CSV table of C-alpha atoms and ligand atoms in Angstrom, one decimal:
chain,number,residue,atom,x,y,z
A,228,MET,CA,0.0,0.0,0.0
A,229,GLY,CA,2.8,2.4,1.0
A,230,PHE,CA,4.5,1.6,-2.3
A,231,PHE,CA,1.4,2.4,-4.2
A,232,LYS,CA,0.9,5.7,-2.4
A,233,ASP,CA,4.5,6.7,-3.2
A,234,LEU,CA,4.1,5.7,-6.8
A,235,LEU,CA,0.9,7.6,-7.2
A,236,SER,CA,2.2,10.7,-5.6
A,237,LYS,CA,5.2,10.6,-8.0
A,238,LEU,CA,2.7,10.4,-10.8
A,239,LYS,CA,1.1,13.6,-9.5
A,240,PHE,CA,-2.1,11.7,-9.1
A,241,ASN,CA,-2.8,10.9,-5.5
A,242,PRO,CA,-6.3,9.8,-4.7
A,243,PHE,CA,-5.2,9.7,-1.0
A,244,ALA,CA,-4.5,13.4,-0.8
A,245,ARG,CA,-7.4,14.9,1.1
A,246,LYS,CA,-8.2,17.8,-1.2
A,247,SER,CA,-6.2,19.2,-4.0
A,248,HIS,CA,-6.8,22.9,-4.3
A,249,VAL,CA,-8.6,24.7,-1.5
A,250,LYS,CA,-9.3,28.4,-1.8
A,251,LEU,CA,-8.2,29.6,1.6
A,252,GLY,CA,-9.2,33.2,2.6
A,253,LEU,CA,-7.8,35.4,5.4
A,254,TYR,CA,-10.5,37.5,6.9
A,255,GLY,CA,-11.0,39.7,9.9
A,256,PRO,CA,-11.0,43.3,10.9
A,257,PRO,CA,-8.1,45.6,9.7
A,258,ASN,CA,-4.8,45.3,11.6
A,259,GLY,CA,-5.4,41.8,13.0
A,260,GLY,CA,-2.4,40.5,11.2
A,261,LYS,CA,-3.8,38.9,8.1
A,262,SER,CA,-1.0,40.0,5.8
A,263,THR,CA,1.6,39.1,8.4
A,264,LEU,CA,0.2,35.6,8.6
A,265,ALA,CA,0.0,35.4,4.8
A,266,ASN,CA,3.7,36.3,4.7
A,267,ARG,CA,4.5,33.8,7.4
A,268,ILE,CA,2.7,31.0,5.4
A,269,CYS,CA,4.4,32.0,2.2
A,270,GLN,CA,7.9,32.3,3.8
A,271,ASP,CA,7.5,28.9,5.5
A,272,TRP,CA,6.3,27.0,2.3
A,273,LEU,CA,7.5,29.0,-0.7
A,274,GLY,CA,10.3,31.1,0.7
A,275,GLU,CA,8.9,34.4,-0.3
A,276,GLU,CA,6.7,37.3,0.9
A,277,MET,CA,3.2,38.0,-0.3
A,278,SER,CA,1.8,41.2,1.1
A,279,THR,CA,3.0,44.4,2.7
A,280,VAL,CA,2.4,45.0,6.3
A,281,SER,CA,1.8,48.2,8.2
A,282,HIS,CA,0.7,49.5,11.6
A,283,ILE,CA,-1.6,51.9,9.8
A,284,ALA,CA,-4.9,50.2,9.1
A,285,HIS,CA,-6.0,49.4,5.5
A,286,GLU,CA,-2.5,48.8,4.2
A,287,THR,CA,-4.0,45.9,2.1
A,288,ARG,CA,-6.6,47.5,-0.1
A,289,GLU,CA,-6.8,44.8,-2.8
A,290,ILE,CA,-7.4,41.1,-2.7
A,291,LYS,CA,-4.0,39.3,-3.1
A,292,ILE,CA,-3.8,35.7,-4.3
A,293,LYS,CA,-0.9,33.2,-4.0
A,294,GLU,CA,-1.6,30.1,-6.0
A,295,GLN,CA,-0.2,26.6,-5.3
A,296,VAL,CA,0.8,27.0,-1.7
A,297,ASN,CA,1.6,23.4,-0.7
A,298,ILE,CA,1.8,22.5,3.0
A,299,LYS,CA,2.7,19.2,4.6
A,300,ASN,CA,2.0,18.0,8.1
A,301,LYS,CA,3.9,15.6,10.3
A,302,LYS,CA,2.0,12.6,9.1
A,303,GLY,CA,2.9,13.5,5.5
A,304,LYS,CA,-0.5,14.7,4.4
A,305,GLU,CA,-0.4,17.4,1.9
A,306,LEU,CA,-2.7,20.3,1.3
A,307,THR,CA,-2.5,22.6,-1.7
A,308,PHE,CA,-4.3,25.9,-1.6
A,309,SER,CA,-4.7,29.3,-3.1
A,310,LEU,CA,-4.0,31.7,-0.4
A,311,VAL,CA,-6.2,34.8,-0.5
A,312,ASP,CA,-5.2,37.8,1.6
A,313,THR,CA,-8.1,40.2,1.9
A,314,PRO,CA,-8.3,43.8,3.0
A,315,GLY,CA,-10.8,42.6,5.6
A,316,ILE,CA,-14.0,44.0,6.8
A,317,ALA,CA,-14.8,47.3,8.5
A,318,THR,CA,-18.0,49.3,8.9
A,319,ARG,CA,-16.3,52.7,9.0
A,320,ILE,CA,-13.5,54.4,7.2
A,321,ASP,CA,-12.5,58.0,8.1
A,322,TYR,CA,-9.9,59.7,5.9
A,323,GLU,CA,-9.1,61.9,8.8
A,324,ASP,CA,-7.6,58.9,10.6
A,325,PHE,CA,-5.0,58.8,7.8
A,326,LEU,CA,-4.4,62.5,8.1
A,327,LYS,CA,-3.5,61.9,11.8
A,328,ARG,CA,-1.0,59.4,10.5
A,329,GLY,CA,0.8,62.2,8.7
A,330,MET,CA,-0.7,61.8,5.2
A,331,LYS,CA,-1.6,64.7,3.0
A,332,LYS,CA,-5.3,65.4,2.5
A,333,LYS,CA,-5.4,64.2,-1.1
A,334,GLN,CA,-3.5,61.1,-0.3
A,335,ALA,CA,-5.7,60.3,2.7
A,336,LYS,CA,-8.9,60.7,0.8
A,337,GLU,CA,-7.5,58.5,-2.0
A,338,ARG,CA,-6.5,55.8,0.6
A,339,ALA,CA,-9.9,56.0,2.2
A,340,LYS,CA,-11.6,55.5,-1.2
A,341,GLU,CA,-9.4,52.5,-2.0
A,342,ALA,CA,-10.0,51.1,1.5
A,343,THR,CA,-13.8,51.2,0.9
A,344,LYS,CA,-13.3,49.3,-2.4
A,345,GLY,CA,-11.2,46.7,-0.6
A,346,VAL,CA,-13.9,46.0,2.0
A,347,ILE,CA,-16.5,45.6,-0.8
A,348,ASP,CA,-14.2,43.2,-2.6
A,349,SER,CA,-13.6,41.2,0.6
A,350,ILE,CA,-17.4,40.8,1.0
A,351,LYS,CA,-17.9,39.8,-2.7
A,352,TRP,CA,-15.2,37.2,-2.4
A,353,LEU,CA,-16.8,35.5,0.6
A,354,ASP,CA,-18.8,33.3,-1.8
A,355,GLU,CA,-15.6,32.1,-3.5
A,356,MET,CA,-14.0,30.8,-0.4
A,357,GLU,CA,-13.7,27.1,0.6
A,358,CYS,CA,-12.1,27.7,3.9
A,359,VAL,CA,-11.6,30.8,5.9
A,360,VAL,CA,-9.1,31.8,8.6
A,361,VAL,CA,-10.5,34.6,10.7
A,362,VAL,CA,-7.5,36.5,12.1
A,363,LEU,CA,-8.2,38.4,15.3
A,364,ASP,CA,-5.9,40.5,17.4
A,365,SER,CA,-6.0,38.7,20.7
A,366,THR,CA,-5.2,41.9,22.6
A,367,GLN,CA,-8.6,43.3,21.5
A,368,ASP,CA,-12.2,42.6,22.6
A,369,PRO,CA,-13.5,39.9,20.3
A,370,TYR,CA,-17.1,40.8,21.0
A,371,SER,CA,-17.5,43.1,18.1
A,372,GLN,CA,-20.4,43.1,15.6
A,373,VAL,CA,-18.0,42.9,12.6
A,374,ASN,CA,-16.6,39.6,14.0
A,375,ILE,CA,-20.1,38.2,14.4
A,376,THR,CA,-21.1,39.4,11.0
A,377,ILE,CA,-18.1,37.8,9.3
A,378,ILE,CA,-18.5,34.5,11.1
A,379,GLY,CA,-22.2,34.5,10.7
A,380,ASN,CA,-21.9,34.9,7.0
A,381,LEU,CA,-19.4,32.1,6.7
A,382,GLN,CA,-21.6,29.9,8.8
A,383,ALA,CA,-24.6,30.7,6.6
A,384,ARG,CA,-22.5,29.7,3.5
A,385,ASN,CA,-21.3,26.5,5.2
A,386,ILE,CA,-17.7,27.6,4.9
A,387,PRO,CA,-15.3,26.0,7.4
A,388,VAL,CA,-13.7,28.5,9.8
A,389,LEU,CA,-10.5,28.5,11.8
A,390,ILE,CA,-10.0,31.3,14.2
A,391,VAL,CA,-6.5,32.6,14.8
A,392,ALA,CA,-5.9,34.5,18.0
A,393,ASN,CA,-2.9,36.5,16.8
A,394,LYS,CA,-0.3,38.5,18.6
A,395,VAL,CA,0.1,36.1,21.5
A,396,ASP,CA,3.6,37.6,22.0
A,397,LEU,CA,2.0,40.7,23.5
A,398,LYS,CA,1.3,40.9,27.2
A,399,LYS,CA,-2.3,42.0,26.8
A,400,SER,CA,-3.1,39.0,24.6
A,401,ASN,CA,-6.0,36.8,25.9
A,402,ILE,CA,-6.9,33.7,23.9
A,403,ASP,CA,-9.4,32.5,26.5
A,404,VAL,CA,-11.7,35.4,25.8
A,405,ILE,CA,-11.7,34.5,22.1
A,406,LYS,CA,-12.4,30.9,22.9
A,407,ALA,CA,-15.2,31.8,25.2
A,408,ALA,CA,-16.7,34.1,22.5
A,409,PHE,CA,-16.6,31.4,19.8
A,410,PRO,CA,-17.0,28.1,21.6
A,411,GLN,CA,-18.1,26.1,18.5
A,412,TYR,CA,-15.0,27.0,16.5
A,413,GLU,CA,-11.4,25.9,16.6
A,414,VAL,CA,-9.2,28.7,18.0
A,415,VAL,CA,-5.5,28.6,17.7
A,416,GLY,CA,-3.2,31.2,19.3
A,417,VAL,CA,-0.2,32.3,17.3
A,418,SER,CA,2.2,35.1,16.8
A,419,ALA,CA,2.3,35.6,13.1
A,420,LYS,CA,5.1,38.2,13.5
A,421,TYR,CA,7.5,36.1,15.5
A,422,GLY,CA,6.4,32.6,14.2
A,423,LYS,CA,5.2,31.4,17.6
A,424,ASN,CA,3.0,28.4,17.6
A,425,VAL,CA,2.5,28.4,13.8
A,426,GLU,CA,3.0,24.6,13.7
A,427,ASP,CA,-0.2,24.2,15.6
A,428,PHE,CA,-1.9,26.5,13.2
A,429,TYR,CA,-0.8,24.3,10.3
A,430,GLU,CA,-2.0,21.2,12.0
A,431,MET,CA,-5.4,22.9,12.7
A,432,LEU,CA,-5.7,23.8,9.1
A,433,PHE,CA,-5.6,20.2,8.1
A,434,LYS,CA,-8.3,19.5,10.5
A,435,VAL,CA,-10.6,22.3,9.4
A,436,ALA,CA,-9.9,22.4,5.7
A,437,LYS,CA,-11.2,18.9,4.9
B,76,MET,CA,-28.0,65.8,21.1
B,77,VAL,CA,-28.6,62.5,19.4
B,78,THR,CA,-31.8,61.3,17.7
B,79,PHE,CA,-33.1,57.8,17.7
B,80,GLN,CA,-35.5,56.5,15.2
B,81,PHE,CA,-37.5,53.5,16.1
B,82,ILE,CA,-38.4,51.0,13.3
B,83,PRO,CA,-40.9,48.4,14.2
B,84,PHE,CA,-40.3,45.0,12.6
B,85,GLN,CA,-43.5,45.2,10.6
B,86,GLU,CA,-42.1,48.3,8.7
B,87,ILE,CA,-39.4,46.1,7.1
B,88,GLU,CA,-41.0,42.7,7.3
B,89,ASN,CA,-42.3,42.7,3.8
B,90,LEU,CA,-39.5,44.6,2.1
B,91,GLY,CA,-36.9,42.9,0.0
B,92,SER,CA,-33.3,42.9,1.2
B,93,ALA,CA,-32.2,45.8,-0.9
B,94,LYS,CA,-35.1,48.0,0.2
B,95,ARG,CA,-34.6,47.0,3.8
B,96,VAL,CA,-30.9,47.9,3.8
B,97,ASN,CA,-31.5,51.2,1.9
B,98,LYS,CA,-34.3,52.3,4.2
B,99,LEU,CA,-32.1,51.8,7.3
B,100,LEU,CA,-29.0,53.4,5.7
B,101,ASN,CA,-31.0,56.4,4.6
B,102,ILE,CA,-32.0,57.1,8.2
B,103,VAL,CA,-28.4,56.8,9.4
B,104,LYS,CA,-27.3,59.1,6.7
B,105,GLU,CA,-29.6,61.8,8.2
B,106,ASN,CA,-27.4,61.5,11.3
B,107,LYS,CA,-30.0,59.5,13.3
B,108,ILE,CA,-29.5,56.3,15.2
B,109,VAL,CA,-31.7,53.5,14.0
B,110,LEU,CA,-33.3,51.3,16.7
B,111,MET,CA,-34.8,48.5,14.8
B,112,GLU,CA,-37.0,45.8,16.3
B,113,GLY,CA,-35.7,42.4,15.2
B,114,ARG,CA,-32.6,41.5,13.1
B,115,LEU,CA,-31.4,41.5,9.6
B,116,LYS,CA,-30.5,38.3,7.8
B,117,LYS,CA,-26.8,37.5,7.8
B,118,GLN,CA,-26.5,38.3,4.1
B,119,GLU,CA,-28.3,41.6,4.7
B,120,GLU,CA,-25.8,42.5,7.3
B,121,ALA,CA,-23.1,42.0,4.8
B,122,ASP,CA,-25.1,43.9,2.2
B,123,LEU,CA,-25.5,46.8,4.7
B,124,ILE,CA,-21.7,47.0,5.1
B,125,GLU,CA,-21.1,46.7,1.4
B,126,ILE,CA,-23.6,49.6,0.6
B,127,THR,CA,-22.2,51.6,3.4
B,128,MET,CA,-18.7,51.3,1.9
B,129,GLU,CA,-20.1,52.4,-1.5
B,130,GLU,CA,-21.6,55.6,0.1
B,131,ILE,CA,-18.6,56.6,2.2
B,132,SER,CA,-17.4,60.1,1.5
B,133,PRO,CA,-15.6,62.8,3.5
B,134,LYS,CA,-19.0,63.6,5.0
B,135,PHE,CA,-20.4,60.1,5.6
B,136,LYS,CA,-17.8,58.0,7.4
B,137,GLY,CA,-19.7,54.8,7.8
B,138,ILE,CA,-21.7,53.1,10.5
B,139,GLU,CA,-21.5,51.4,13.9
B,140,LEU,CA,-23.7,48.3,14.0
B,141,SER,CA,-24.8,46.3,17.0
B,142,VAL,CA,-27.2,43.4,17.1
B,143,VAL,CA,-28.9,42.5,20.3
B,144,TYR,CA,-29.9,38.9,20.6
B,145,PRO,CA,-32.8,37.7,22.7
B,146,ASN,CA,-32.1,36.3,26.2
B,147,LYS,CA,-28.5,35.5,25.5
B,148,SER,CA,-25.7,36.4,27.8
B,149,LYS,CA,-22.4,37.7,26.5
B,150,GLN,CA,-20.7,34.4,27.2
B,151,ASP,CA,-23.3,32.7,25.1
B,152,PHE,CA,-22.0,34.4,22.0
B,153,GLY,CA,-21.7,31.2,20.0
B,154,GLN,CA,-25.4,30.8,20.0
B,155,LYS,CA,-25.8,34.2,18.4
B,156,VAL,CA,-24.0,32.8,15.4
B,157,LYS,CA,-25.6,29.4,15.3
B,158,GLY,CA,-29.2,30.5,16.0
B,159,THR,CA,-31.4,28.6,18.4
B,160,PHE,CA,-34.6,26.6,17.9
B,161,ALA,CA,-36.6,29.6,19.3
B,162,ASN,CA,-35.0,31.7,16.6
B,163,LEU,CA,-36.3,29.3,14.0
B,164,LEU,CA,-39.8,29.7,15.2
B,165,LEU,CA,-39.8,33.4,15.8
B,166,GLY,CA,-37.7,34.3,12.8
B,167,ASP,CA,-35.8,37.5,12.8
B,168,ARG,CA,-38.4,39.4,14.8
B,169,GLN,CA,-36.6,38.8,18.1
B,170,GLY,CA,-33.8,41.0,19.4
B,171,MET,CA,-32.9,44.4,18.3
B,172,THR,CA,-30.6,46.1,15.8
B,173,ILE,CA,-28.8,49.4,16.4
B,174,ILE,CA,-27.2,51.3,13.6
B,175,GLY,CA,-25.6,54.6,14.1
B,176,PRO,CA,-23.6,57.0,11.9
B,177,ALA,CA,-19.8,56.6,12.6
B,178,SER,CA,-19.6,60.4,12.9
B,179,VAL,CA,-21.9,60.3,16.0
B,180,VAL,CA,-21.3,56.8,17.5
B,181,LYS,CA,-17.7,55.9,18.2
B,182,ARG,CA,-18.4,52.4,19.6
B,183,ILE,CA,-21.3,50.3,20.8
B,184,GLU,CA,-20.6,47.9,23.7
B,185,GLN,CA,-23.0,45.2,24.8
B,186,ASN,CA,-23.1,43.7,28.2
B,187,PRO,CA,-25.8,41.2,29.0
B,188,ASN,CA,-28.3,43.7,30.2
B,189,LYS,CA,-26.7,47.0,29.2
B,190,ILE,CA,-26.0,48.7,25.9
B,191,GLU,CA,-23.5,51.5,25.9
B,192,LEU,CA,-23.2,53.9,23.0
B,193,PHE,CA,-20.0,55.8,23.1
B,194,THR,CA,-20.8,59.0,21.3
B,195,LYS,CA,-18.3,61.5,19.9
B,196,GLU,CA,-18.1,64.6,21.9
B,197,ALA,CA,-20.3,67.1,20.2
B,198,LYS,CA,-18.2,70.0,18.8
B,199,THR,CA,-19.7,72.9,20.6
B,200,PRO,CA,-18.5,76.3,19.5
B,201,PRO,CA,-16.0,77.8,21.9
B,202,ALA,CA,-17.7,79.8,24.6
B,203,LYS,CA,-18.0,83.5,23.8
B,204,ARG,CA,-15.5,85.6,25.5
B,205,TYR,CA,-16.3,89.1,26.4
B,206,ARG,CA,-14.2,91.3,24.1
B,207,LYS,CA,-12.6,94.2,25.6
B,208,LYS,CA,-13.7,97.4,24.0
B,209,LYS,CA,-10.9,99.1,22.2
C,28,GDP,N1,3.2,42.1,18.2
C,28,GDP,C1,2.7,41.5,17.1
C,28,GDP,N2,2.4,42.4,16.1
C,28,GDP,C2,1.8,41.8,15.0
C,28,GDP,C3,1.6,40.4,14.8
C,28,GDP,N3,1.1,40.2,13.6
C,28,GDP,C4,0.9,41.4,13.1
C,28,GDP,N4,1.4,42.4,13.8
C,28,GDP,C5,1.4,43.8,13.6
C,28,GDP,O1,0.1,44.3,13.4
C,28,GDP,C6,0.0,45.3,12.4
C,28,GDP,C7,-1.0,45.0,11.4
C,28,GDP,O2,-0.5,43.8,10.7
C,28,GDP,P1,-1.1,43.5,9.2
C,28,GDP,O3,-0.5,42.1,8.9
C,28,GDP,O4,-0.8,44.6,8.2
C,28,GDP,O5,-2.6,43.4,9.5
C,28,GDP,P2,-3.9,43.2,8.5
C,28,GDP,O6,-4.5,44.5,8.3
C,28,GDP,O7,-4.8,42.2,9.1
C,28,GDP,O8,-3.3,42.6,7.2
C,28,GDP,C8,1.4,45.5,11.9
C,28,GDP,O9,2.0,46.6,12.6
C,28,GDP,C9,2.1,44.2,12.3
C,28,GDP,O10,3.5,44.3,12.4
C,28,GDP,C10,2.0,39.6,15.9
C,28,GDP,O11,1.9,38.4,15.9
C,28,GDP,N5,2.6,40.2,17.0
C,29,MG,MG1,-3.4,43.3,5.3
């Protein structure tokens, strides 16, 4: 049997592989660390970056896709997915917030406009997703309506969800609050920035993305 | 001063999704806070955010949304997403939806029996000073 499996995988036809090409979306409110996690995944498995990261919200204003990301787990299972980094979902965008970050008025207004388009695209793309990782900043209160709306919409579409409680390297991080808020979902605490606990995240992906 | 506008469920009950969402958003754009009996469908919540984003301008900065679920404590948040048997029977009539303009409402916090609206400090004109006569 093992011989067969090896042979088949060499022939690029492996009926034992769980799923060949999953569209995996990264969702969540701005600044949770979606792009940082996207980069972590791409660094770990492709050796390259994918998105730019910034402490200023709405750095990602367009959907970014990385095709053919292949990950393996300890048991040798493989999962190939298209990784989709989204701008995320927000209900408010104020160009004056960008002014406060030192942008010129014209630039700030342009960025706000792009950011609104990014949110619209993120919502439109929901239907395309086959699995979604909701990235939350674990130093923040998870009981926000945006989080409920995102997860509720995924639930209504029967899309499997994995919740990442990001930024566990920070003192204020609290995974338990997130677990209590979403008891029926898998929650995994990581630090996307420093690579802490990402192994568990990959294992959990295999479990959820079936 | 803030103004609340109450929308009974029957006012939106027979409207299609697009009309529902537009009706609510139009009130919010008049700088009023919507207090709606019942809840929107999940897809309508997403539509509401989408249309809000389309309408954002230097004057209209978006919304703050909060959905109050019937007899659920904060800890029972999971049920809010799943929906209970009672919800199936009573549909979306239960609970309450609050939608405020982002320029007025900074944040809405829900504790089990308490809803807190954090409003932006109204910009009152500086107090008049008595000018010395030249
Ligand atoms: N301390 C800490 N900061 C992080 C972590 N992940 C992301 N950040 C920071 O959070 C900010 C937003 O990250 P970004 O990936 O752009 O968030 P996105 O808007 O969800 O894509 C940036 O300043 C990141 O450096 C983390 O695990 N720990
Ligand atoms: Mg990003």
